[in-house]
């Protein structure tokens, strides 16, 4: 199987359900492979890491799209996220990221721990009350894995609790535009979600402009209104949508993937219950073994670039298989074995370089807190016998749609 065939298989439903055998095939081809004109596939840990950290490789920003395609209309979903940090390069990216990064410093994230603990305990109370005892169990994804991160990021942003219900479907649809080889129906749903989210945050911004509060929406509105405005209105809305998307998509998948792995590895569960395994080490191995983010891409910003000796023209694309890099046998011993005791475990699941995920520390805090409390409250939690888990039909954002559990 060559690199083009591997890419084709990853675009199929079967490949998305279990991409790891395809990643193993990619490793046999080498860390970097050219698979089409102006396209390169990178699966080696060191190769992916170097590209992520090299500022000569940028994200597919609005500026790059205009340079390649002229004045073609940009879809609403790409327009919304294109005004955010996610799809911008320096100096625009640097200007936007700096003020938002101040909210996610180690000190501020550590200060959030009591609030995260409170949300976790409240959700576990509710989880226990929803198990009907009929064998079908309770859906861990719906009742906990989604609720925890959306509650935390909404509190940071300043989104009232009564406004949060539509977010799951809206973010689910918006994130389709980020998927590898998405189709027209994905774009239609993503555009509709972008208009809804953009309209909601525009309204919320006006409310905070009139009545400021101690939340992130207020802080960003003040950056728009300042004399030396560091954000414009489009950037405000794009970054608010991005923070909502990134604030719970990754963590939701991390929680679901982690619990499913606990079901498959009883010795790991026993070690966590006995305190013989730090929960942080377990979380890092979940991130490595079944990463919530499986791939990303970068564009060559200049002529004369190469990826580990494989040349790439200006505006050529590098597909970075993060999920494969996290299972690179040249970097991790026995990479297809789930081993939370492994040494020097540094997965690339949150990226690297200038686009490293701002919320990585918060996601880890939420996951550590959640698994500690979950096993304390429900040490016998197990898969429900009367219903099967369902994987989301996604590649980039890998997780479960449903994960029915019996709380024991």
mmCIF file of N, CA, C and O in Angstrom, residues 264-304:
data_model
loop_
_atom_site.group_PDB
_atom_site.id
_atom_site.type_symbol
_atom_site.label_atom_id
_atom_site.label_comp_id
_atom_site.label_asym_id
_atom_site.label_seq_id
_atom_site.Cartn_x
_atom_site.Cartn_y
_atom_site.Cartn_z
ATOM 1 N N UNK A 264 -10.942 -1.902 28.896
ATOM 2 C CA UNK A 264 -10.127 -2.932 28.238
ATOM 3 C C UNK A 264 -8.883 -3.322 29.033
ATOM 4 O O UNK A 264 -8.242 -4.328 28.709
ATOM 5 N N UNK A 265 -8.526 -2.538 30.034
ATOM 6 C CA UNK A 265 -7.268 -2.775 30.766
ATOM 7 C C UNK A 265 -7.553 -2.765 32.268
ATOM 8 O O UNK A 265 -7.381 -1.750 32.955
ATOM 9 N N UNK A 266 -7.986 -3.904 32.763
ATOM 10 C CA UNK A 266 -8.410 -3.999 34.165
ATOM 11 C C UNK A 266 -7.248 -3.775 35.131
ATOM 12 O O UNK A 266 -7.457 -3.272 36.236
ATOM 13 N N UNK A 267 -6.031 -4.136 34.727
ATOM 14 C CA UNK A 267 -4.884 -3.933 35.621
ATOM 15 C C UNK A 267 -4.598 -2.442 35.804
ATOM 16 O O UNK A 267 -4.170 -2.004 36.880
ATOM 17 N N UNK A 268 -4.854 -1.650 34.764
ATOM 18 C CA UNK A 268 -4.669 -0.198 34.867
ATOM 19 C C UNK A 268 -5.718 0.388 35.803
ATOM 20 O O UNK A 268 -5.407 1.214 36.667
ATOM 21 N N UNK A 269 -6.960 -0.059 35.678
ATOM 22 C CA UNK A 269 -8.010 0.409 36.577
ATOM 23 C C UNK A 269 -7.655 0.071 38.030
ATOM 24 O O UNK A 269 -7.786 0.915 38.912
ATOM 25 N N UNK A 270 -7.193 -1.160 38.261
ATOM 26 C CA UNK A 270 -6.828 -1.567 39.616
ATOM 27 C C UNK A 270 -5.695 -0.701 40.167
ATOM 28 O O UNK A 270 -5.723 -0.292 41.334
ATOM 29 N N UNK A 271 -4.716 -0.384 39.321
ATOM 30 C CA UNK A 271 -3.592 0.439 39.763
ATOM 31 C C UNK A 271 -4.042 1.857 40.113
ATOM 32 O O UNK A 271 -3.560 2.454 41.086
ATOM 33 N N UNK A 272 -4.979 2.395 39.342
ATOM 34 C CA UNK A 272 -5.505 3.723 39.649
ATOM 35 C C UNK A 272 -6.282 3.708 40.962
ATOM 36 O O UNK A 272 -6.130 4.608 41.804
ATOM 37 N N UNK A 273 -7.103 2.673 41.155
ATOM 38 C CA UNK A 273 -7.892 2.572 42.390
ATOM 39 C C UNK A 273 -7.001 2.414 43.621
ATOM 40 O O UNK A 273 -7.312 2.931 44.688
ATOM 41 N N UNK A 274 -5.885 1.717 43.450
ATOM 42 C CA UNK A 274 -4.979 1.476 44.578
ATOM 43 C C UNK A 274 -3.982 2.607 44.786
ATOM 44 O O UNK A 274 -3.205 2.579 45.749
ATOM 45 N N UNK A 275 -3.966 3.586 43.890
ATOM 46 C CA UNK A 275 -3.001 4.671 43.994
ATOM 47 C C UNK A 275 -1.616 4.284 43.527
ATOM 48 O O UNK A 275 -0.640 4.999 43.782
ATOM 49 N N UNK A 276 -1.509 3.145 42.823
ATOM 50 C CA UNK A 276 -0.203 2.677 42.345
ATOM 51 C C UNK A 276 0.185 3.300 41.009
ATOM 52 O O UNK A 276 1.295 3.095 40.529
ATOM 53 N N UNK A 277 -0.735 4.026 40.391
ATOM 54 C CA UNK A 277 -0.488 4.686 39.109
ATOM 55 C C UNK A 277 -1.001 6.115 39.192
ATOM 56 O O UNK A 277 -2.186 6.328 39.459
ATOM 57 N N UNK A 278 -0.142 7.106 38.982
ATOM 58 C CA UNK A 278 -0.622 8.495 38.968
ATOM 59 C C UNK A 278 -1.627 8.711 37.840
ATOM 60 O O UNK A 278 -1.392 8.293 36.698
ATOM 61 N N UNK A 279 -2.721 9.369 38.160
ATOM 62 C CA UNK A 279 -3.758 9.563 37.149
ATOM 63 C C UNK A 279 -3.242 10.412 35.997
ATOM 64 O O UNK A 279 -3.667 10.246 34.845
ATOM 65 N N UNK A 280 -2.290 11.302 36.263
ATOM 66 C CA UNK A 280 -1.713 12.106 35.189
ATOM 67 C C UNK A 280 -0.980 11.259 34.163
ATOM 68 O O UNK A 280 -1.012 11.546 32.962
ATOM 69 N N UNK A 281 -0.304 10.199 34.614
ATOM 70 C CA UNK A 281 0.390 9.298 33.685
ATOM 71 C C UNK A 281 -0.620 8.537 32.833
ATOM 72 O O UNK A 281 -0.382 8.286 31.642
ATOM 73 N N UNK A 282 -1.729 8.148 33.436
ATOM 74 C CA UNK A 282 -2.798 7.490 32.680
ATOM 75 C C UNK A 282 -3.337 8.422 31.598
ATOM 76 O O UNK A 282 -3.505 8.018 30.434
ATOM 77 N N UNK A 283 -3.588 9.666 31.941
ATOM 78 C CA UNK A 283 -4.127 10.630 30.974
ATOM 79 C C UNK A 283 -3.157 10.828 29.813
ATOM 80 O O UNK A 283 -3.568 10.871 28.641
ATOM 81 N N UNK A 284 -1.852 10.918 30.098
ATOM 82 C CA UNK A 284 -0.877 11.115 29.025
ATOM 83 C C UNK A 284 -0.867 9.924 28.069
ATOM 84 O O UNK A 284 -0.735 10.093 26.859
ATOM 85 N N UNK A 285 -1.018 8.713 28.606
ATOM 86 C CA UNK A 285 -1.007 7.546 27.733
ATOM 87 C C UNK A 285 -2.291 7.454 26.912
ATOM 88 O O UNK A 285 -2.265 6.996 25.770
ATOM 89 N N UNK A 286 -3.412 7.903 27.461
ATOM 90 C CA UNK A 286 -4.637 7.984 26.653
ATOM 91 C C UNK A 286 -4.416 8.947 25.492
ATOM 92 O O UNK A 286 -4.783 8.662 24.343
ATOM 93 N N UNK A 287 -3.816 10.096 25.779
ATOM 94 C CA UNK A 287 -3.540 11.075 24.734
ATOM 95 C C UNK A 287 -2.648 10.483 23.645
ATOM 96 O O UNK A 287 -2.835 10.756 22.457
ATOM 97 N N UNK A 288 -1.671 9.687 24.048
ATOM 98 C CA UNK A 288 -0.769 9.086 23.065
ATOM 99 C C UNK A 288 -1.441 7.954 22.292
ATOM 100 O O UNK A 288 -1.403 7.905 21.060
ATOM 101 N N UNK A 289 -2.070 7.048 23.024
ATOM 102 C CA UNK A 289 -2.547 5.802 22.436
ATOM 103 C C UNK A 289 -3.777 6.007 21.552
ATOM 104 O O UNK A 289 -3.901 5.365 20.502
ATOM 105 N N UNK A 290 -4.686 6.871 21.944
ATOM 106 C CA UNK A 290 -5.912 7.115 21.172
ATOM 107 C C UNK A 290 -6.210 8.606 21.201
ATOM 108 O O UNK A 290 -7.152 9.072 21.840
ATOM 109 N N UNK A 291 -5.395 9.344 20.474
ATOM 110 C CA UNK A 291 -5.413 10.802 20.539
ATOM 111 C C UNK A 291 -6.760 11.381 20.118
ATOM 112 O O UNK A 291 -7.324 10.987 19.091
ATOM 113 N N UNK A 292 -7.292 12.333 20.888
ATOM 114 C CA UNK A 292 -8.537 13.011 20.482
ATOM 115 C C UNK A 292 -8.385 13.797 19.185
ATOM 116 O O UNK A 292 -9.376 14.045 18.502
ATOM 117 N N UNK A 293 -7.174 14.209 18.861
ATOM 118 C CA UNK A 293 -6.898 14.886 17.589
ATOM 119 C C UNK A 293 -5.922 14.012 16.809
ATOM 120 O O UNK A 293 -4.820 13.749 17.270
ATOM 121 N N UNK A 294 -6.336 13.565 15.635
ATOM 122 C CA UNK A 294 -5.562 12.582 14.886
ATOM 123 C C UNK A 294 -4.673 13.179 13.804
ATOM 124 O O UNK A 294 -3.684 12.557 13.415
ATOM 125 N N UNK A 295 -5.009 14.337 13.293
ATOM 126 C CA UNK A 295 -4.179 14.898 12.228
ATOM 127 C C UNK A 295 -4.374 16.394 12.123
ATOM 128 O O UNK A 295 -5.339 16.966 12.652
ATOM 129 N N UNK A 296 -3.450 17.022 11.450
ATOM 130 C CA UNK A 296 -3.558 18.430 11.089
ATOM 131 C C UNK A 296 -2.769 18.613 9.800
ATOM 132 O O UNK A 296 -2.288 17.632 9.219
ATOM 133 N N UNK A 297 -2.636 19.835 9.343
ATOM 134 C CA UNK A 297 -1.876 20.071 8.116
ATOM 135 C C UNK A 297 -1.153 21.407 8.211
ATOM 136 O O UNK A 297 -1.502 22.270 9.016
ATOM 137 N N UNK A 298 -0.152 21.545 7.377
ATOM 138 C CA UNK A 298 0.587 22.792 7.270
ATOM 139 C C UNK A 298 0.880 23.069 5.798
ATOM 140 O O UNK A 298 0.957 22.151 4.982
ATOM 141 N N UNK A 299 1.055 24.357 5.488
ATOM 142 C CA UNK A 299 1.319 24.809 4.124
ATOM 143 C C UNK A 299 2.713 25.426 4.057
ATOM 144 O O UNK A 299 3.094 26.202 4.945
ATOM 145 N N UNK A 300 3.464 25.094 3.027
ATOM 146 C CA UNK A 300 4.784 25.696 2.824
ATOM 147 C C UNK A 300 4.602 27.155 2.424
ATOM 148 O O UNK A 300 3.998 27.452 1.391
ATOM 149 N N UNK A 301 5.108 28.065 3.243
ATOM 150 C CA UNK A 301 4.890 29.493 2.993
ATOM 151 C C UNK A 301 5.878 30.076 1.989
ATOM 152 O O UNK A 301 5.647 31.157 1.448
ATOM 153 N N UNK A 302 6.993 29.372 1.746
ATOM 154 C CA UNK A 302 8.057 29.915 0.900
ATOM 155 C C UNK A 302 8.515 28.863 -0.109
ATOM 156 O O UNK A 302 8.217 27.668 0.026
ATOM 157 N N UNK A 303 9.258 29.311 -1.089
ATOM 158 C CA UNK A 303 9.874 28.382 -2.039
ATOM 159 C C UNK A 303 11.079 27.707 -1.391
ATOM 160 O O UNK A 303 11.691 28.236 -0.465
ATOM 161 N N UNK A 304 11.445 26.549 -1.935
ATOM 162 C CA UNK A 304 12.685 25.888 -1.529
ATOM 163 C C UNK A 304 12.617 25.116 -0.224
ATOM 164 O O UNK A 304 13.658 24.740 0.314
#
